[in-house]
């Protein structure tokens, strides 16, 4: 007696699934089906390069305004929020169509952007007004602004639990700490000259802050706001990315064309990885296996294997890439 085929033995309710998946692949937008995408703002080209992290290929370019910089992806992966510096706005891109939608007026010279863990709020550091502009993703409108004491804020980053915002005051040599629920600044921590990138450990316990002119990373306890470590980094340390496992912090060194790897148990640099010229802001894939580094002067993105701590390849993108966000 011949064995029944797999298909003939499949329950009738399941037999049509392969055909259904084929139909969905044909009609659903690519971002909803593919592996995570890396989005790269090219401030010199006014575009957003889209990289499929499964094969590290650029699969398209989207309009990003005049000078796109900070990026955040909505919780459902359908919208990309981009600070457009010359237009003083937050551009909202529809990732299903890869086209510009509405724009939110923010204030003079918006820079770094981040999104709350619940996806409700998008914050942007507003250099010209020394404040944080907060957009409600439910309404697509500016909801309120939070003044900060430091001059020329560059990055505003949520803690993983969403309770705090750490803001790097580029010309204030300090980090402003905002209690987001009360919408007020509650502390200011003096750090090295020209603070830039900020990253938190997944357990909310510590924040790592790169200081570009001091060539150091300052480690701040998020409960006491005390500096618990100072780590020597490379020349013009600026971008920060934290491994989802919490064991490593990555620092891009703009003047050295490399990335430092910090072991968070010892707070020591344990590796240095060459990348392109003027590495800037970075992002990790959700599984932490690859790090993507925007190289402003090389017009490319370096991909680092985090296990072997080696560069895998460089991906050409637009002119003057400023950063990376992955979703």
PDB file of C-alpha atoms in Angstrom:
ATOM      1  CA  UNK A   1       0.000   0.000   0.000  1.00  0.00           C
ATOM      2  CA  UNK A   2       1.465   3.322  -1.027  1.00  0.00           C
ATOM      3  CA  UNK A   3       2.191   5.852   1.679  1.00  0.00           C
ATOM      4  CA  UNK A   4      -0.035   8.898   1.574  1.00  0.00           C
ATOM      5  CA  UNK A   5       1.735  12.057   0.468  1.00  0.00           C
ATOM      6  CA  UNK A   6       2.336  14.806   2.990  1.00  0.00           C
ATOM      7  CA  UNK A   7      -0.053  17.027   1.119  1.00  0.00           C
ATOM      8  CA  UNK A   8      -2.848  14.428   0.986  1.00  0.00           C
ATOM      9  CA  UNK A   9      -2.494  13.690   4.683  1.00  0.00           C
ATOM     10  CA  UNK A  10      -2.583  17.383   5.594  1.00  0.00           C
ATOM     11  CA  UNK A  11      -5.857  18.465   7.217  1.00  0.00           C
ATOM     12  CA  UNK A  12      -8.087  20.294   4.774  1.00  0.00           C
ATOM     13  CA  UNK A  13      -7.999  23.433   6.906  1.00  0.00           C
ATOM     14  CA  UNK A  14      -4.213  23.603   6.501  1.00  0.00           C
ATOM     15  CA  UNK A  15      -3.876  22.497   2.918  1.00  0.00           C
ATOM     16  CA  UNK A  16      -4.406  25.986   1.539  1.00  0.00           C
ATOM     17  CA  UNK A  17      -1.826  27.719   3.740  1.00  0.00           C
ATOM     18  CA  UNK A  18       1.061  27.671   1.220  1.00  0.00           C
ATOM     19  CA  UNK A  19      -1.170  29.260  -1.407  1.00  0.00           C
ATOM     20  CA  UNK A  20      -2.436  31.784   1.124  1.00  0.00           C
ATOM     21  CA  UNK A  21       1.105  32.778   2.071  1.00  0.00           C
ATOM     22  CA  UNK A  22       1.952  33.277  -1.573  1.00  0.00           C
ATOM     23  CA  UNK A  23      -1.018  35.587  -1.953  1.00  0.00           C
ATOM     24  CA  UNK A  24      -0.044  37.545   1.161  1.00  0.00           C
ATOM     25  CA  UNK A  25       3.507  37.923  -0.109  1.00  0.00           C
ATOM     26  CA  UNK A  26       2.148  39.394  -3.308  1.00  0.00           C
ATOM     27  CA  UNK A  27      -0.219  41.892  -1.726  1.00  0.00           C
ATOM     28  CA  UNK A  28       1.363  42.858   1.581  1.00  0.00           C
ATOM     29  CA  UNK A  29       4.081  45.524   1.623  1.00  0.00           C
ATOM     30  CA  UNK A  30       7.611  44.224   1.864  1.00  0.00           C
ATOM     31  CA  UNK A  31       8.454  45.785   5.274  1.00  0.00           C
ATOM     32  CA  UNK A  32       5.800  43.622   6.933  1.00  0.00           C
ATOM     33  CA  UNK A  33       7.207  40.326   5.627  1.00  0.00           C
ATOM     34  CA  UNK A  34      10.973  40.653   5.368  1.00  0.00           C
ATOM     35  CA  UNK A  35      13.737  40.394   7.952  1.00  0.00           C
ATOM     36  CA  UNK A  36      14.429  43.587   9.917  1.00  0.00           C
ATOM     37  CA  UNK A  37      15.282  46.619   7.811  1.00  0.00           C
ATOM     38  CA  UNK A  38      18.014  49.140   8.602  1.00  0.00           C
ATOM     39  CA  UNK A  39      17.009  52.702   7.785  1.00  0.00           C
ATOM     40  CA  UNK A  40      19.855  55.163   7.143  1.00  0.00           C
ATOM     41  CA  UNK A  41      19.303  58.945   6.914  1.00  0.00           C
ATOM     42  CA  UNK A  42      21.592  60.550   4.321  1.00  0.00           C
ATOM     43  CA  UNK A  43      21.741  64.210   5.289  1.00  0.00           C
ATOM     44  CA  UNK A  44      23.670  65.155   2.154  1.00  0.00           C
ATOM     45  CA  UNK A  45      21.246  63.414  -0.199  1.00  0.00           C
ATOM     46  CA  UNK A  46      17.944  64.093   1.525  1.00  0.00           C
ATOM     47  CA  UNK A  47      17.111  60.376   1.386  1.00  0.00           C
ATOM     48  CA  UNK A  48      16.642  57.351   3.612  1.00  0.00           C
ATOM     49  CA  UNK A  49      18.443  54.221   2.420  1.00  0.00           C
ATOM     50  CA  UNK A  50      16.657  50.942   3.199  1.00  0.00           C
ATOM     51  CA  UNK A  51      18.876  47.910   3.892  1.00  0.00           C
ATOM     52  CA  UNK A  52      17.528  44.381   4.201  1.00  0.00           C
ATOM     53  CA  UNK A  53      19.552  42.988   7.109  1.00  0.00           C
ATOM     54  CA  UNK A  54      19.014  39.412   5.893  1.00  0.00           C
ATOM     55  CA  UNK A  55      21.345  39.920   2.917  1.00  0.00           C
ATOM     56  CA  UNK A  56      22.814  43.373   3.617  1.00  0.00           C
ATOM     57  CA  UNK A  57      21.565  44.793   0.335  1.00  0.00           C
ATOM     58  CA  UNK A  58      20.070  48.238  -0.228  1.00  0.00           C
ATOM     59  CA  UNK A  59      16.532  47.521  -1.396  1.00  0.00           C
ATOM     60  CA  UNK A  60      15.391  51.085  -1.922  1.00  0.00           C
ATOM     61  CA  UNK A  61      15.657  54.761  -1.094  1.00  0.00           C
ATOM     62  CA  UNK A  62      12.932  56.941   0.351  1.00  0.00           C
ATOM     63  CA  UNK A  63      12.556  60.717   0.482  1.00  0.00           C
ATOM     64  CA  UNK A  64      13.655  62.058   3.835  1.00  0.00           C
ATOM     65  CA  UNK A  65      13.165  65.811   3.604  1.00  0.00           C
ATOM     66  CA  UNK A  66      15.971  68.293   3.061  1.00  0.00           C
ATOM     67  CA  UNK A  67      18.480  67.145   5.692  1.00  0.00           C
ATOM     68  CA  UNK A  68      17.314  64.015   7.552  1.00  0.00           C
ATOM     69  CA  UNK A  69      19.061  63.116  10.779  1.00  0.00           C
ATOM     70  CA  UNK A  70      17.410  61.497  13.783  1.00  0.00           C
ATOM     71  CA  UNK A  71      15.163  58.470  13.204  1.00  0.00           C
ATOM     72  CA  UNK A  72      12.635  56.354  15.077  1.00  0.00           C
ATOM     73  CA  UNK A  73      10.348  53.578  13.851  1.00  0.00           C
ATOM     74  CA  UNK A  74       6.785  53.265  15.119  1.00  0.00           C
ATOM     75  CA  UNK A  75       5.866  50.324  17.325  1.00  0.00           C
ATOM     76  CA  UNK A  76       3.916  48.619  14.549  1.00  0.00           C
ATOM     77  CA  UNK A  77       6.694  49.126  12.006  1.00  0.00           C
ATOM     78  CA  UNK A  78       4.463  51.114   9.663  1.00  0.00           C
ATOM     79  CA  UNK A  79       5.848  54.625  10.205  1.00  0.00           C
ATOM     80  CA  UNK A  80       9.283  56.185  10.256  1.00  0.00           C
ATOM     81  CA  UNK A  81       9.803  59.467  12.113  1.00  0.00           C
ATOM     82  CA  UNK A  82      12.645  61.631  10.794  1.00  0.00           C
ATOM     83  CA  UNK A  83      13.980  64.965  12.025  1.00  0.00           C
ATOM     84  CA  UNK A  84      14.441  67.343   9.084  1.00  0.00           C
ATOM     85  CA  UNK A  85      16.807  69.991  10.395  1.00  0.00           C
ATOM     86  CA  UNK A  86      16.456  72.868   7.874  1.00  0.00           C
ATOM     87  CA  UNK A  87      12.655  72.568   7.813  1.00  0.00           C
ATOM     88  CA  UNK A  88      12.402  72.424  11.623  1.00  0.00           C
ATOM     89  CA  UNK A  89      10.069  69.479  11.346  1.00  0.00           C
ATOM     90  CA  UNK A  90       9.462  65.826  12.035  1.00  0.00           C
ATOM     91  CA  UNK A  91       8.776  64.067   8.769  1.00  0.00           C
ATOM     92  CA  UNK A  92       6.480  61.040   8.976  1.00  0.00           C
ATOM     93  CA  UNK A  93       7.069  58.368   6.328  1.00  0.00           C
ATOM     94  CA  UNK A  94       4.646  55.588   5.500  1.00  0.00           C
ATOM     95  CA  UNK A  95       6.800  52.458   5.365  1.00  0.00           C
ATOM     96  CA  UNK A  96       4.188  50.471   3.476  1.00  0.00           C
ATOM     97  CA  UNK A  97       4.380  52.877   0.538  1.00  0.00           C
ATOM     98  CA  UNK A  98       7.811  54.338   1.383  1.00  0.00           C
ATOM     99  CA  UNK A  99       6.482  57.838   0.802  1.00  0.00           C
ATOM    100  CA  UNK A 100       6.405  61.006   2.858  1.00  0.00           C
ATOM    101  CA  UNK A 101       3.204  61.670   4.731  1.00  0.00           C
ATOM    102  CA  UNK A 102       2.538  64.489   7.147  1.00  0.00           C
ATOM    103  CA  UNK A 103       5.129  66.744   8.779  1.00  0.00           C
ATOM    104  CA  UNK A 104       5.037  68.003  12.367  1.00  0.00           C
ATOM    105  CA  UNK A 105       6.459  71.466  13.120  1.00  0.00           C
ATOM    106  CA  UNK A 106       8.928  71.133  15.991  1.00  0.00           C
ATOM    107  CA  UNK A 107      11.181  74.153  16.461  1.00  0.00           C
ATOM    108  CA  UNK A 108      14.549  75.369  15.283  1.00  0.00           C
ATOM    109  CA  UNK A 109      17.079  72.672  14.330  1.00  0.00           C
ATOM    110  CA  UNK A 110      15.767  69.283  15.510  1.00  0.00           C
ATOM    111  CA  UNK A 111      18.409  66.594  15.928  1.00  0.00           C
ATOM    112  CA  UNK A 112      18.247  63.223  17.696  1.00  0.00           C
ATOM    113  CA  UNK A 113      14.941  61.346  17.819  1.00  0.00           C
ATOM    114  CA  UNK A 114      13.736  58.429  19.925  1.00  0.00           C
ATOM    115  CA  UNK A 115      10.453  56.695  20.672  1.00  0.00           C
ATOM    116  CA  UNK A 116       8.979  55.626  24.013  1.00  0.00           C
ATOM    117  CA  UNK A 117       8.972  51.886  24.718  1.00  0.00           C
ATOM    118  CA  UNK A 118       5.177  51.783  24.416  1.00  0.00           C
ATOM    119  CA  UNK A 119       5.327  53.535  21.033  1.00  0.00           C
ATOM    120  CA  UNK A 120       3.121  56.417  22.177  1.00  0.00           C
ATOM    121  CA  UNK A 121       5.600  59.308  22.139  1.00  0.00           C
ATOM    122  CA  UNK A 122       8.322  60.449  19.742  1.00  0.00           C
ATOM    123  CA  UNK A 123      10.795  62.922  21.210  1.00  0.00           C
ATOM    124  CA  UNK A 124      13.197  65.170  19.334  1.00  0.00           C
ATOM    125  CA  UNK A 125      16.037  67.283  20.721  1.00  0.00           C
ATOM    126  CA  UNK A 126      15.551  70.891  19.573  1.00  0.00           C
ATOM    127  CA  UNK A 127      18.918  72.637  19.454  1.00  0.00           C
ATOM    128  CA  UNK A 128      17.678  76.162  18.806  1.00  0.00           C
ATOM    129  CA  UNK A 129      15.207  76.243  21.704  1.00  0.00           C
ATOM    130  CA  UNK A 130      16.962  74.048  24.298  1.00  0.00           C
ATOM    131  CA  UNK A 131      13.930  71.831  24.676  1.00  0.00           C
ATOM    132  CA  UNK A 132      12.540  68.404  23.857  1.00  0.00           C
ATOM    133  CA  UNK A 133       9.573  68.372  21.474  1.00  0.00           C
ATOM    134  CA  UNK A 134       7.134  65.524  22.090  1.00  0.00           C
ATOM    135  CA  UNK A 135       4.857  64.203  19.332  1.00  0.00           C
ATOM    136  CA  UNK A 136       1.865  61.972  20.066  1.00  0.00           C
ATOM    137  CA  UNK A 137       1.924  59.096  17.575  1.00  0.00           C
ATOM    138  CA  UNK A 138      -1.834  58.544  18.032  1.00  0.00           C
ATOM    139  CA  UNK A 139      -2.711  61.991  16.732  1.00  0.00           C
ATOM    140  CA  UNK A 140       0.381  62.721  14.660  1.00  0.00           C
ATOM    141  CA  UNK A 141       0.633  66.149  16.311  1.00  0.00           C
ATOM    142  CA  UNK A 142       3.011  67.973  18.601  1.00  0.00           C
ATOM    143  CA  UNK A 143       1.714  67.367  22.129  1.00  0.00           C
ATOM    144  CA  UNK A 144       4.041  69.398  24.350  1.00  0.00           C
ATOM    145  CA  UNK A 145       7.642  70.502  24.871  1.00  0.00           C
ATOM    146  CA  UNK A 146       9.961  70.028  27.845  1.00  0.00           C
ATOM    147  CA  UNK A 147      12.594  72.740  28.511  1.00  0.00           C
ATOM    148  CA  UNK A 148      16.084  71.570  29.459  1.00  0.00           C
ATOM    149  CA  UNK A 149      18.881  73.483  31.130  1.00  0.00           C
ATOM    150  CA  UNK A 150      21.719  72.389  28.884  1.00  0.00           C
ATOM    151  CA  UNK A 151      22.631  74.320  25.760  1.00  0.00           C
ATOM    152  CA  UNK A 152      22.219  72.794  22.310  1.00  0.00           C
ATOM    153  CA  UNK A 153      20.660  69.375  23.056  1.00  0.00           C
ATOM    154  CA  UNK A 154      21.666  66.745  20.514  1.00  0.00           C
ATOM    155  CA  UNK A 155      20.145  63.433  21.622  1.00  0.00           C
ATOM    156  CA  UNK A 156      17.106  62.678  23.780  1.00  0.00           C
ATOM    157  CA  UNK A 157      16.857  58.987  24.653  1.00  0.00           C
ATOM    158  CA  UNK A 158      14.250  57.092  26.669  1.00  0.00           C
ATOM    159  CA  UNK A 159      15.309  54.648  29.357  1.00  0.00           C
ATOM    160  CA  UNK A 160      14.081  51.112  28.581  1.00  0.00           C
ATOM    161  CA  UNK A 161      11.239  51.445  31.112  1.00  0.00           C
ATOM    162  CA  UNK A 162      10.182  54.792  29.645  1.00  0.00           C
ATOM    163  CA  UNK A 163      10.454  56.677  32.924  1.00  0.00           C
ATOM    164  CA  UNK A 164      13.448  58.869  32.148  1.00  0.00           C
ATOM    165  CA  UNK A 165      14.791  60.879  29.247  1.00  0.00           C
ATOM    166  CA  UNK A 166      18.526  61.464  29.120  1.00  0.00           C
ATOM    167  CA  UNK A 167      19.457  64.471  26.999  1.00  0.00           C
ATOM    168  CA  UNK A 168      23.002  65.257  25.857  1.00  0.00           C
ATOM    169  CA  UNK A 169      23.694  68.998  25.979  1.00  0.00           C
ATOM    170  CA  UNK A 170      26.238  69.354  23.205  1.00  0.00           C
ATOM    171  CA  UNK A 171      27.486  72.788  24.254  1.00  0.00           C
ATOM    172  CA  UNK A 172      26.678  72.377  27.940  1.00  0.00           C
ATOM    173  CA  UNK A 173      29.086  69.505  28.732  1.00  0.00           C
ATOM    174  CA  UNK A 174      26.274  67.856  30.672  1.00  0.00           C
ATOM    175  CA  UNK A 175      23.450  65.351  30.550  1.00  0.00           C
ATOM    176  CA  UNK A 176      19.987  66.649  31.440  1.00  0.00           C
ATOM    177  CA  UNK A 177      17.723  64.076  33.097  1.00  0.00           C
ATOM    178  CA  UNK A 178      13.969  64.422  32.624  1.00  0.00           C
ATOM    179  CA  UNK A 179      11.239  62.612  34.520  1.00  0.00           C
ATOM    180  CA  UNK A 180       8.896  61.948  31.637  1.00  0.00           C
ATOM    181  CA  UNK A 181       5.717  61.436  33.662  1.00  0.00           C
ATOM    182  CA  UNK A 182       6.046  64.846  35.333  1.00  0.00           C
ATOM    183  CA  UNK A 183       7.489  66.403  32.176  1.00  0.00           C
ATOM    184  CA  UNK A 184      10.219  68.107  34.172  1.00  0.00           C
ATOM    185  CA  UNK A 185      13.989  68.054  34.382  1.00  0.00           C
ATOM    186  CA  UNK A 186      15.021  66.510  37.692  1.00  0.00           C
ATOM    187  CA  UNK A 187      18.821  66.493  37.461  1.00  0.00           C
ATOM    188  CA  UNK A 188      21.841  67.547  35.464  1.00  0.00           C
ATOM    189  CA  UNK A 189      25.061  65.542  35.403  1.00  0.00           C
ATOM    190  CA  UNK A 190      28.310  67.196  34.349  1.00  0.00           C
ATOM    191  CA  UNK A 191      30.287  65.029  31.937  1.00  0.00           C
ATOM    192  CA  UNK A 192      33.105  65.556  29.451  1.00  0.00           C
ATOM    193  CA  UNK A 193      33.202  68.102  26.653  1.00  0.00           C
ATOM    194  CA  UNK A 194      30.601  67.793  23.898  1.00  0.00           C
ATOM    195  CA  UNK A 195      28.413  64.848  24.945  1.00  0.00           C
ATOM    196  CA  UNK A 196      26.746  63.022  22.068  1.00  0.00           C
ATOM    197  CA  UNK A 197      25.321  59.492  21.945  1.00  0.00           C
ATOM    198  CA  UNK A 198      23.503  57.866  24.872  1.00  0.00           C
ATOM    199  CA  UNK A 199      22.591  54.228  25.520  1.00  0.00           C
ATOM    200  CA  UNK A 200      21.027  52.348  28.442  1.00  0.00           C
ATOM    201  CA  UNK A 201      21.597  48.866  29.748  1.00  0.00           C
ATOM    202  CA  UNK A 202      18.446  46.757  29.245  1.00  0.00           C
ATOM    203  CA  UNK A 203      17.836  46.589  33.025  1.00  0.00           C
ATOM    204  CA  UNK A 204      17.706  50.425  33.261  1.00  0.00           C
ATOM    205  CA  UNK A 205      20.581  50.468  35.771  1.00  0.00           C
ATOM    206  CA  UNK A 206      23.177  52.486  33.863  1.00  0.00           C
ATOM    207  CA  UNK A 207      23.479  54.916  30.991  1.00  0.00           C
ATOM    208  CA  UNK A 208      26.568  55.239  28.780  1.00  0.00           C
ATOM    209  CA  UNK A 209      27.321  58.675  27.319  1.00  0.00           C
ATOM    210  CA  UNK A 210      29.959  59.376  24.655  1.00  0.00           C
ATOM    211  CA  UNK A 211      31.790  62.702  24.898  1.00  0.00           C
ATOM    212  CA  UNK A 212      33.283  63.772  21.602  1.00  0.00           C
ATOM    213  CA  UNK A 213      35.886  66.300  22.706  1.00  0.00           C
ATOM    214  CA  UNK A 214      36.881  64.416  25.861  1.00  0.00           C
ATOM    215  CA  UNK A 215      37.262  61.099  23.996  1.00  0.00           C
ATOM    216  CA  UNK A 216      35.604  59.312  26.894  1.00  0.00           C
ATOM    217  CA  UNK A 217      32.458  57.425  27.794  1.00  0.00           C
ATOM    218  CA  UNK A 218      30.802  58.389  31.074  1.00  0.00           C
ATOM    219  CA  UNK A 219      28.737  55.761  32.916  1.00  0.00           C
ATOM    220  CA  UNK A 220      25.833  57.136  34.963  1.00  0.00           C
ATOM    221  CA  UNK A 221      23.852  55.289  37.628  1.00  0.00           C
ATOM    222  CA  UNK A 222      20.200  55.915  36.736  1.00  0.00           C
ATOM    223  CA  UNK A 223      19.003  55.831  40.371  1.00  0.00           C
ATOM    224  CA  UNK A 224      21.567  58.081  42.024  1.00  0.00           C
ATOM    225  CA  UNK A 225      22.634  60.010  38.895  1.00  0.00           C
ATOM    226  CA  UNK A 226      26.231  59.506  40.024  1.00  0.00           C
ATOM    227  CA  UNK A 227      29.061  58.892  37.568  1.00  0.00           C
ATOM    228  CA  UNK A 228      30.267  55.384  38.349  1.00  0.00           C
ATOM    229  CA  UNK A 229      32.932  55.022  35.652  1.00  0.00           C
ATOM    230  CA  UNK A 230      34.869  56.953  33.025  1.00  0.00           C
ATOM    231  CA  UNK A 231      36.145  54.893  30.114  1.00  0.00           C
ATOM    232  CA  UNK A 232      38.802  56.067  27.688  1.00  0.00           C
ATOM    233  CA  UNK A 233      37.486  55.699  24.139  1.00  0.00           C
ATOM    234  CA  UNK A 234      38.862  56.688  20.745  1.00  0.00           C
ATOM    235  CA  UNK A 235      39.238  60.079  19.108  1.00  0.00           C
ATOM    236  CA  UNK A 236      35.926  61.971  18.838  1.00  0.00           C
ATOM    237  CA  UNK A 237      33.765  59.343  20.499  1.00  0.00           C
ATOM    238  CA  UNK A 238      30.158  60.020  19.563  1.00  0.00           C
ATOM    239  CA  UNK A 239      27.714  57.182  18.833  1.00  0.00           C
ATOM    240  CA  UNK A 240      26.547  54.601  21.381  1.00  0.00           C
ATOM    241  CA  UNK A 241      24.801  51.255  20.851  1.00  0.00           C
ATOM    242  CA  UNK A 242      24.022  48.740  23.602  1.00  0.00           C
ATOM    243  CA  UNK A 243      23.828  45.005  22.931  1.00  0.00           C
ATOM    244  CA  UNK A 244      20.361  43.624  23.775  1.00  0.00           C
ATOM    245  CA  UNK A 245      22.024  41.162  26.144  1.00  0.00           C
ATOM    246  CA  UNK A 246      23.582  44.048  28.060  1.00  0.00           C
ATOM    247  CA  UNK A 247      27.098  42.634  28.033  1.00  0.00           C
ATOM    248  CA  UNK A 248      28.635  45.034  25.521  1.00  0.00           C
ATOM    249  CA  UNK A 249      28.426  48.699  24.643  1.00  0.00           C
ATOM    250  CA  UNK A 250      29.688  49.921  21.275  1.00  0.00           C
ATOM    251  CA  UNK A 251      31.213  53.366  20.773  1.00  0.00           C
ATOM    252  CA  UNK A 252      31.905  54.914  17.378  1.00  0.00           C
ATOM    253  CA  UNK A 253      35.084  56.983  17.249  1.00  0.00           C
ATOM    254  CA  UNK A 254      34.706  59.576  14.503  1.00  0.00           C
ATOM    255  CA  UNK A 255      38.343  60.632  14.415  1.00  0.00           C
ATOM    256  CA  UNK A 256      39.807  57.129  14.505  1.00  0.00           C
ATOM    257  CA  UNK A 257      37.497  55.450  11.986  1.00  0.00           C
ATOM    258  CA  UNK A 258      36.766  52.593  14.364  1.00  0.00           C
ATOM    259  CA  UNK A 259      34.345  51.232  16.955  1.00  0.00           C
ATOM    260  CA  UNK A 260      35.326  50.423  20.538  1.00  0.00           C
ATOM    261  CA  UNK A 261      33.711  47.483  22.353  1.00  0.00           C
ATOM    262  CA  UNK A 262      33.175  47.979  26.081  1.00  0.00           C
ATOM    263  CA  UNK A 263      32.621  45.016  28.387  1.00  0.00           C
ATOM    264  CA  UNK A 264      29.949  46.211  30.814  1.00  0.00           C
ATOM    265  CA  UNK A 265      31.046  43.873  33.629  1.00  0.00           C
ATOM    266  CA  UNK A 266      34.485  45.499  33.817  1.00  0.00           C
ATOM    267  CA  UNK A 267      33.756  48.790  32.037  1.00  0.00           C
ATOM    268  CA  UNK A 268      36.890  48.243  29.988  1.00  0.00           C
ATOM    269  CA  UNK A 269      37.462  48.446  26.236  1.00  0.00           C
ATOM    270  CA  UNK A 270      38.037  44.873  25.084  1.00  0.00           C
ATOM    271  CA  UNK A 271      38.204  45.294  21.299  1.00  0.00           C
ATOM    272  CA  UNK A 272      38.568  47.882  18.561  1.00  0.00           C
ATOM    273  CA  UNK A 273      37.063  47.304  15.117  1.00  0.00           C
ATOM    274  CA  UNK A 274      38.062  49.363  12.025  1.00  0.00           C
ATOM    275  CA  UNK A 275      35.158  50.803  10.005  1.00  0.00           C
ATOM    276  CA  UNK A 276      34.716  53.650   7.509  1.00  0.00           C
ATOM    277  CA  UNK A 277      35.585  57.314   7.823  1.00  0.00           C
ATOM    278  CA  UNK A 278      33.788  59.391  10.459  1.00  0.00           C
ATOM    279  CA  UNK A 279      31.643  56.674  11.976  1.00  0.00           C
ATOM    280  CA  UNK A 280      28.640  58.265  13.604  1.00  0.00           C
ATOM    281  CA  UNK A 281      25.432  56.764  14.965  1.00  0.00           C
ATOM    282  CA  UNK A 282      24.782  53.005  15.010  1.00  0.00           C
ATOM    283  CA  UNK A 283      22.165  50.304  15.605  1.00  0.00           C
ATOM    284  CA  UNK A 284      22.065  46.584  16.346  1.00  0.00           C
ATOM    285  CA  UNK A 285      19.765  43.966  14.902  1.00  0.00           C
ATOM    286  CA  UNK A 286      17.159  42.758  17.433  1.00  0.00           C
ATOM    287  CA  UNK A 287      19.083  39.514  17.982  1.00  0.00           C
ATOM    288  CA  UNK A 288      22.298  41.466  18.612  1.00  0.00           C
ATOM    289  CA  UNK A 289      24.248  39.527  15.989  1.00  0.00           C
ATOM    290  CA  UNK A 290      25.100  42.466  13.720  1.00  0.00           C
ATOM    291  CA  UNK A 291      25.972  46.115  14.312  1.00  0.00           C
ATOM    292  CA  UNK A 292      25.381  48.691  11.556  1.00  0.00           C
ATOM    293  CA  UNK A 293      27.582  51.806  11.633  1.00  0.00           C
ATOM    294  CA  UNK A 294      26.906  54.938   9.558  1.00  0.00           C
ATOM    295  CA  UNK A 295      30.166  56.311   8.120  1.00  0.00           C
ATOM    296  CA  UNK A 296      29.565  59.948   7.237  1.00  0.00           C
ATOM    297  CA  UNK A 297      32.641  60.594   5.136  1.00  0.00           C
ATOM    298  CA  UNK A 298      32.733  57.199   3.436  1.00  0.00           C
ATOM    299  CA  UNK A 299      29.079  57.360   2.359  1.00  0.00           C
ATOM    300  CA  UNK A 300      28.560  53.807   3.501  1.00  0.00           C
ATOM    301  CA  UNK A 301      27.449  51.610   6.393  1.00  0.00           C
ATOM    302  CA  UNK A 302      29.832  49.106   7.965  1.00  0.00           C
ATOM    303  CA  UNK A 303      28.353  45.820   9.166  1.00  0.00           C
ATOM    304  CA  UNK A 304      30.043  44.229  12.180  1.00  0.00           C
ATOM    305  CA  UNK A 305      29.675  40.641  13.344  1.00  0.00           C
ATOM    306  CA  UNK A 306      29.355  41.075  17.103  1.00  0.00           C
ATOM    307  CA  UNK A 307      30.414  37.524  17.960  1.00  0.00           C
ATOM    308  CA  UNK A 308      33.734  37.614  16.108  1.00  0.00           C
ATOM    309  CA  UNK A 309      34.089  41.401  16.469  1.00  0.00           C
ATOM    310  CA  UNK A 310      35.040  41.791  12.836  1.00  0.00           C
ATOM    311  CA  UNK A 311      33.738  43.910   9.999  1.00  0.00           C
ATOM    312  CA  UNK A 312      31.802  41.835   7.501  1.00  0.00           C
ATOM    313  CA  UNK A 313      31.313  44.384   4.744  1.00  0.00           C
ATOM    314  CA  UNK A 314      30.623  48.000   3.767  1.00  0.00           C
ATOM    315  CA  UNK A 315      27.296  48.891   2.154  1.00  0.00           C
ATOM    316  CA  UNK A 316      27.221  52.003  -0.083  1.00  0.00           C
ATOM    317  CA  UNK A 317      24.372  54.375   0.789  1.00  0.00           C
ATOM    318  CA  UNK A 318      23.665  58.050   0.133  1.00  0.00           C
ATOM    319  CA  UNK A 319      25.743  61.112   0.912  1.00  0.00           C
ATOM    320  CA  UNK A 320      26.710  61.835   4.525  1.00  0.00           C
ATOM    321  CA  UNK A 321      24.845  59.081   6.385  1.00  0.00           C
ATOM    322  CA  UNK A 322      24.059  60.276   9.925  1.00  0.00           C
ATOM    323  CA  UNK A 323      22.794  57.198  11.710  1.00  0.00           C
ATOM    324  CA  UNK A 324      20.877  53.939  11.626  1.00  0.00           C
ATOM    325  CA  UNK A 325      17.653  52.595  13.092  1.00  0.00           C
ATOM    326  CA  UNK A 326      16.538  48.967  12.702  1.00  0.00           C
ATOM    327  CA  UNK A 327      13.040  47.485  12.829  1.00  0.00           C
TER     328      UNK A 327
END
